[in-house]
Amino acid sequence: MKRILIINGPNLNLLGLREPDIYGKQDYKALLSLIKGTEAVYNVTTEVYQSNHEGDIVDKIQSAYGNFDGIVINPAAYTHTSVAILDALKAVGIPTVEVHISDISKREEFRHHSYVSLAAVKTICGHGLQGYVEGIEFLVENY
Ligand code: DQA
């Protein structure tokens, strides 16, 4: 049974409240139950982690080494700034899918570049919360 770690970066705990026109009306609890529902479907175990702090996300990625077979990460704003998260993902070498709820390529210019993409085996953008399910499915089918 594959073990998948799902990591969410800053402000994703405010789903539902936060810019619902962009991120939808479903809250963070709805995301947690959506992810939980994938366990039986894809025969995986999941752990979901959320932090608003870059270093804590780096620590979590480091601690995944040897304990998880795949990572689905939405680094949120750190996508566009964090060499530290990129380096952590490269260091552990765990197959990683990058997920964005919105389509970052169609938003402000500063969201167009992703450091994390350089370490990701796949990037899923603009599929809403379903993107997390697609990320888990991709890891199960390909790794
Ligand atoms: C996001 C897109 C980022 O640009 C933004 O900073 C987020 C969420 C998304 O899921 O669409 O916080 O990663």
PDB file of C-alpha atoms and ligand atoms in Angstrom:
ATOM      1  CA  MET A   1       0.000   0.000   0.000  1.00  0.00           C
ATOM      2  CA  LYS A   2       1.509   3.339  -1.051  1.00  0.00           C
ATOM      3  CA  ARG A   3       1.882   6.107   1.514  1.00  0.00           C
ATOM      4  CA  ILE A   4       1.108   9.578   0.179  1.00  0.00           C
ATOM      5  CA  LEU A   5       1.900  12.812   1.988  1.00  0.00           C
ATOM      6  CA  ILE A   6      -0.192  15.857   1.073  1.00  0.00           C
ATOM      7  CA  ILE A   7       1.349  19.212   1.972  1.00  0.00           C
ATOM      8  CA  ASN A   8      -0.483  22.526   1.875  1.00  0.00           C
ATOM      9  CA  GLY A   9       1.227  25.880   2.237  1.00  0.00           C
ATOM     10  CA  PRO A  10       0.131  29.232   3.638  1.00  0.00           C
ATOM     11  CA  ASN A  11      -3.489  30.375   3.737  1.00  0.00           C
ATOM     12  CA  LEU A  12      -4.880  27.119   2.384  1.00  0.00           C
ATOM     13  CA  ASN A  13      -6.330  26.502   5.865  1.00  0.00           C
ATOM     14  CA  LEU A  14      -8.670  29.394   5.003  1.00  0.00           C
ATOM     15  CA  LEU A  15     -10.246  27.657   2.015  1.00  0.00           C
ATOM     16  CA  GLY A  16     -13.897  28.558   1.696  1.00  0.00           C
ATOM     17  CA  LEU A  17     -13.337  31.948   3.332  1.00  0.00           C
ATOM     18  CA  ARG A  18     -10.433  33.011   1.183  1.00  0.00           C
ATOM     19  CA  GLU A  19     -11.206  34.566  -2.228  1.00  0.00           C
ATOM     20  CA  PRO A  20     -14.003  32.077  -2.994  1.00  0.00           C
ATOM     21  CA  ASP A  21     -14.238  33.338  -6.585  1.00  0.00           C
ATOM     22  CA  ILE A  22     -10.741  31.974  -7.138  1.00  0.00           C
ATOM     23  CA  TYR A  23     -10.459  29.050  -4.718  1.00  0.00           C
ATOM     24  CA  GLY A  24     -14.086  27.959  -4.422  1.00  0.00           C
ATOM     25  CA  LYS A  25     -16.550  27.775  -1.547  1.00  0.00           C
ATOM     26  CA  GLN A  26     -15.473  24.412  -0.161  1.00  0.00           C
ATOM     27  CA  ASP A  27     -13.536  24.694   3.084  1.00  0.00           C
ATOM     28  CA  TYR A  28     -10.383  22.972   4.311  1.00  0.00           C
ATOM     29  CA  LYS A  29     -12.401  20.255   6.063  1.00  0.00           C
ATOM     30  CA  ALA A  30     -14.025  19.425   2.726  1.00  0.00           C
ATOM     31  CA  LEU A  31     -10.547  19.042   1.223  1.00  0.00           C
ATOM     32  CA  LEU A  32      -9.548  16.723   4.072  1.00  0.00           C
ATOM     33  CA  SER A  33     -12.554  14.486   3.533  1.00  0.00           C
ATOM     34  CA  LEU A  34     -12.030  14.492  -0.245  1.00  0.00           C
ATOM     35  CA  ILE A  35      -8.469  13.271   0.317  1.00  0.00           C
ATOM     36  CA  LYS A  36      -9.558  10.701   2.934  1.00  0.00           C
ATOM     37  CA  GLY A  37     -11.980   9.329   0.349  1.00  0.00           C
ATOM     38  CA  THR A  38      -9.110   8.507  -2.008  1.00  0.00           C
ATOM     39  CA  GLU A  39      -7.663   5.929   0.421  1.00  0.00           C
ATOM     40  CA  ALA A  40     -10.185   3.210  -0.377  1.00  0.00           C
ATOM     41  CA  VAL A  41     -10.377   4.082  -4.073  1.00  0.00           C
ATOM     42  CA  TYR A  42      -6.615   3.965  -4.742  1.00  0.00           C
ATOM     43  CA  ASN A  43      -5.573   1.639  -1.899  1.00  0.00           C
ATOM     44  CA  VAL A  44      -3.285   4.228  -0.328  1.00  0.00           C
ATOM     45  CA  THR A  45      -2.706   5.757   3.072  1.00  0.00           C
ATOM     46  CA  THR A  46      -2.675   9.540   3.263  1.00  0.00           C
ATOM     47  CA  GLU A  47      -1.434  12.137   5.707  1.00  0.00           C
ATOM     48  CA  VAL A  48      -2.316  15.777   5.219  1.00  0.00           C
ATOM     49  CA  TYR A  49      -0.097  18.540   6.579  1.00  0.00           C
ATOM     50  CA  GLN A  50      -0.675  22.285   6.411  1.00  0.00           C
ATOM     51  CA  SER A  51       1.617  25.080   7.526  1.00  0.00           C
ATOM     52  CA  ASN A  52       1.911  28.799   7.062  1.00  0.00           C
ATOM     53  CA  HIS A  53       5.672  28.592   7.710  1.00  0.00           C
ATOM     54  CA  GLU A  54       8.277  27.865   5.060  1.00  0.00           C
ATOM     55  CA  GLY A  55      10.794  26.194   7.406  1.00  0.00           C
ATOM     56  CA  ASP A  56       8.130  23.899   8.839  1.00  0.00           C
ATOM     57  CA  ILE A  57       7.300  22.748   5.305  1.00  0.00           C
ATOM     58  CA  VAL A  58      11.005  22.080   4.680  1.00  0.00           C
ATOM     59  CA  ASP A  59      11.137  20.050   7.930  1.00  0.00           C
ATOM     60  CA  LYS A  60       8.067  18.057   6.904  1.00  0.00           C
ATOM     61  CA  ILE A  61       9.554  17.237   3.482  1.00  0.00           C
ATOM     62  CA  GLN A  62      12.807  16.121   5.126  1.00  0.00           C
ATOM     63  CA  SER A  63      10.943  13.895   7.585  1.00  0.00           C
ATOM     64  CA  ALA A  64       9.074  12.263   4.685  1.00  0.00           C
ATOM     65  CA  TYR A  65      12.277  10.528   3.569  1.00  0.00           C
ATOM     66  CA  GLY A  66      11.842   6.787   4.069  1.00  0.00           C
ATOM     67  CA  ASN A  67       8.290   7.252   5.331  1.00  0.00           C
ATOM     68  CA  PHE A  68       6.322   8.192   2.208  1.00  0.00           C
ATOM     69  CA  ASP A  69       6.254   6.923  -1.381  1.00  0.00           C
ATOM     70  CA  GLY A  70       4.858  10.093  -2.919  1.00  0.00           C
ATOM     71  CA  ILE A  71       4.123  13.732  -2.135  1.00  0.00           C
ATOM     72  CA  VAL A  72       1.302  15.943  -3.393  1.00  0.00           C
ATOM     73  CA  ILE A  73       2.170  19.542  -2.591  1.00  0.00           C
ATOM     74  CA  ASN A  74       0.399  22.837  -2.976  1.00  0.00           C
ATOM     75  CA  PRO A  75       3.097  25.217  -1.766  1.00  0.00           C
ATOM     76  CA  ALA A  76       0.684  28.160  -2.207  1.00  0.00           C
ATOM     77  CA  ALA A  77       2.561  31.489  -2.253  1.00  0.00           C
ATOM     78  CA  TYR A  78       5.888  29.711  -1.578  1.00  0.00           C
ATOM     79  CA  THR A  79       5.546  28.179  -5.045  1.00  0.00           C
ATOM     80  CA  HIS A  80       6.797  31.424  -6.492  1.00  0.00           C
ATOM     81  CA  THR A  81       9.522  32.230  -3.975  1.00  0.00           C
ATOM     82  CA  SER A  82      10.918  29.183  -2.233  1.00  0.00           C
ATOM     83  CA  VAL A  83      14.239  27.749  -3.326  1.00  0.00           C
ATOM     84  CA  ALA A  84      14.316  26.065   0.128  1.00  0.00           C
ATOM     85  CA  ILE A  85      11.207  23.976  -0.614  1.00  0.00           C
ATOM     86  CA  LEU A  86      12.567  23.133  -4.074  1.00  0.00           C
ATOM     87  CA  ASP A  87      15.874  22.014  -2.550  1.00  0.00           C
ATOM     88  CA  ALA A  88      14.136  19.919   0.126  1.00  0.00           C
ATOM     89  CA  LEU A  89      12.097  18.098  -2.534  1.00  0.00           C
ATOM     90  CA  LYS A  90      15.250  17.481  -4.578  1.00  0.00           C
ATOM     91  CA  ALA A  91      17.104  16.276  -1.479  1.00  0.00           C
ATOM     92  CA  VAL A  92      14.587  13.579  -0.519  1.00  0.00           C
ATOM     93  CA  GLY A  93      13.904  12.546  -4.124  1.00  0.00           C
ATOM     94  CA  ILE A  94      10.337  11.429  -3.421  1.00  0.00           C
ATOM     95  CA  PRO A  95       8.089  11.581  -6.528  1.00  0.00           C
ATOM     96  CA  THR A  96       6.144  14.803  -6.117  1.00  0.00           C
ATOM     97  CA  VAL A  97       3.081  16.203  -7.844  1.00  0.00           C
ATOM     98  CA  GLU A  98       2.560  19.967  -7.610  1.00  0.00           C
ATOM     99  CA  VAL A  99      -1.069  21.043  -7.354  1.00  0.00           C
ATOM    100  CA  HIS A 100      -2.647  24.481  -7.655  1.00  0.00           C
ATOM    101  CA  ILE A 101      -6.363  24.976  -7.173  1.00  0.00           C
ATOM    102  CA  SER A 102      -6.371  27.947  -9.543  1.00  0.00           C
ATOM    103  CA  ASP A 103      -4.726  28.183 -12.946  1.00  0.00           C
ATOM    104  CA  ILE A 104      -1.620  30.163 -12.024  1.00  0.00           C
ATOM    105  CA  SER A 105      -0.692  30.619 -15.703  1.00  0.00           C
ATOM    106  CA  LYS A 106      -3.803  32.772 -16.198  1.00  0.00           C
ATOM    107  CA  ARG A 107      -3.295  34.967 -13.139  1.00  0.00           C
ATOM    108  CA  GLU A 108      -0.855  37.744 -12.218  1.00  0.00           C
ATOM    109  CA  GLU A 109       2.578  37.587 -13.838  1.00  0.00           C
ATOM    110  CA  PHE A 110       4.304  36.898 -10.504  1.00  0.00           C
ATOM    111  CA  ARG A 111       2.365  33.616 -10.193  1.00  0.00           C
ATOM    112  CA  HIS A 112       3.556  32.306 -13.551  1.00  0.00           C
ATOM    113  CA  HIS A 113       6.908  31.053 -12.315  1.00  0.00           C
ATOM    114  CA  SER A 114       7.142  28.056  -9.995  1.00  0.00           C
ATOM    115  CA  TYR A 115      10.366  26.931  -8.332  1.00  0.00           C
ATOM    116  CA  VAL A 116       8.677  23.743  -7.162  1.00  0.00           C
ATOM    117  CA  SER A 117       7.917  22.713 -10.759  1.00  0.00           C
ATOM    118  CA  LEU A 118      11.645  22.067 -11.170  1.00  0.00           C
ATOM    119  CA  ALA A 119      11.356  19.130  -8.745  1.00  0.00           C
ATOM    120  CA  ALA A 120       7.836  17.943  -9.601  1.00  0.00           C
ATOM    121  CA  VAL A 121       7.070  14.962 -11.842  1.00  0.00           C
ATOM    122  CA  LYS A 122       3.773  16.609 -12.763  1.00  0.00           C
ATOM    123  CA  THR A 123       1.971  19.904 -12.181  1.00  0.00           C
ATOM    124  CA  ILE A 124      -1.816  20.129 -12.033  1.00  0.00           C
ATOM    125  CA  CYS A 125      -3.344  23.629 -12.208  1.00  0.00           C
ATOM    126  CA  GLY A 126      -6.848  24.965 -12.242  1.00  0.00           C
ATOM    127  CA  HIS A 127      -8.753  21.756 -11.513  1.00  0.00           C
ATOM    128  CA  GLY A 128      -9.956  22.977  -8.116  1.00  0.00           C
ATOM    129  CA  LEU A 129      -9.819  20.568  -5.188  1.00  0.00           C
ATOM    130  CA  GLN A 130     -10.107  17.679  -7.645  1.00  0.00           C
ATOM    131  CA  GLY A 131      -6.475  18.399  -8.560  1.00  0.00           C
ATOM    132  CA  TYR A 132      -5.388  16.759  -5.300  1.00  0.00           C
ATOM    133  CA  VAL A 133      -7.266  13.569  -6.227  1.00  0.00           C
ATOM    134  CA  GLU A 134      -5.672  13.629  -9.685  1.00  0.00           C
ATOM    135  CA  GLY A 135      -2.256  14.055  -8.083  1.00  0.00           C
ATOM    136  CA  ILE A 136      -2.756  11.029  -5.844  1.00  0.00           C
ATOM    137  CA  GLU A 137      -4.048   8.993  -8.800  1.00  0.00           C
ATOM    138  CA  PHE A 138      -1.007   9.956 -10.894  1.00  0.00           C
ATOM    139  CA  LEU A 139       1.412   8.836  -8.188  1.00  0.00           C
ATOM    140  CA  VAL A 140      -0.401   5.542  -7.694  1.00  0.00           C
ATOM    141  CA  GLU A 141      -0.440   4.781 -11.415  1.00  0.00           C
ATOM    142  CA  ASN A 142       3.116   5.855 -12.220  1.00  0.00           C
ATOM    143  CA  TYR A 143       5.283   5.177  -9.148  1.00  0.00           C
TER     144      TYR A 143
HETATM  145  C1  DQA B   1      -2.282  28.542  -5.200  1.00  0.00           C
HETATM  146  C2  DQA B   1      -1.820  29.636  -6.164  1.00  0.00           C
HETATM  147  C3  DQA B   1      -0.787  30.547  -5.506  1.00  0.00           C
HETATM  148  O1  DQA B   1      -0.363  31.551  -6.419  1.00  0.00           O
HETATM  149  C4  DQA B   1      -1.364  31.215  -4.293  1.00  0.00           C
HETATM  150  O2  DQA B   1      -0.381  31.985  -3.643  1.00  0.00           O
HETATM  151  C5  DQA B   1      -1.997  30.251  -3.360  1.00  0.00           C
HETATM  152  C6  DQA B   1      -2.754  29.120  -3.881  1.00  0.00           C
HETATM  153  C7  DQA B   1      -3.429  27.692  -5.788  1.00  0.00           C
HETATM  154  O3  DQA B   1      -3.727  26.655  -5.204  1.00  0.00           O
HETATM  155  O4  DQA B   1      -4.034  28.069  -6.796  1.00  0.00           O
HETATM  156  O5  DQA B   1      -1.964  30.446  -2.142  1.00  0.00           O
HETATM  157  O6  DQA B   1      -1.189  27.668  -4.974  1.00  0.00           O
END
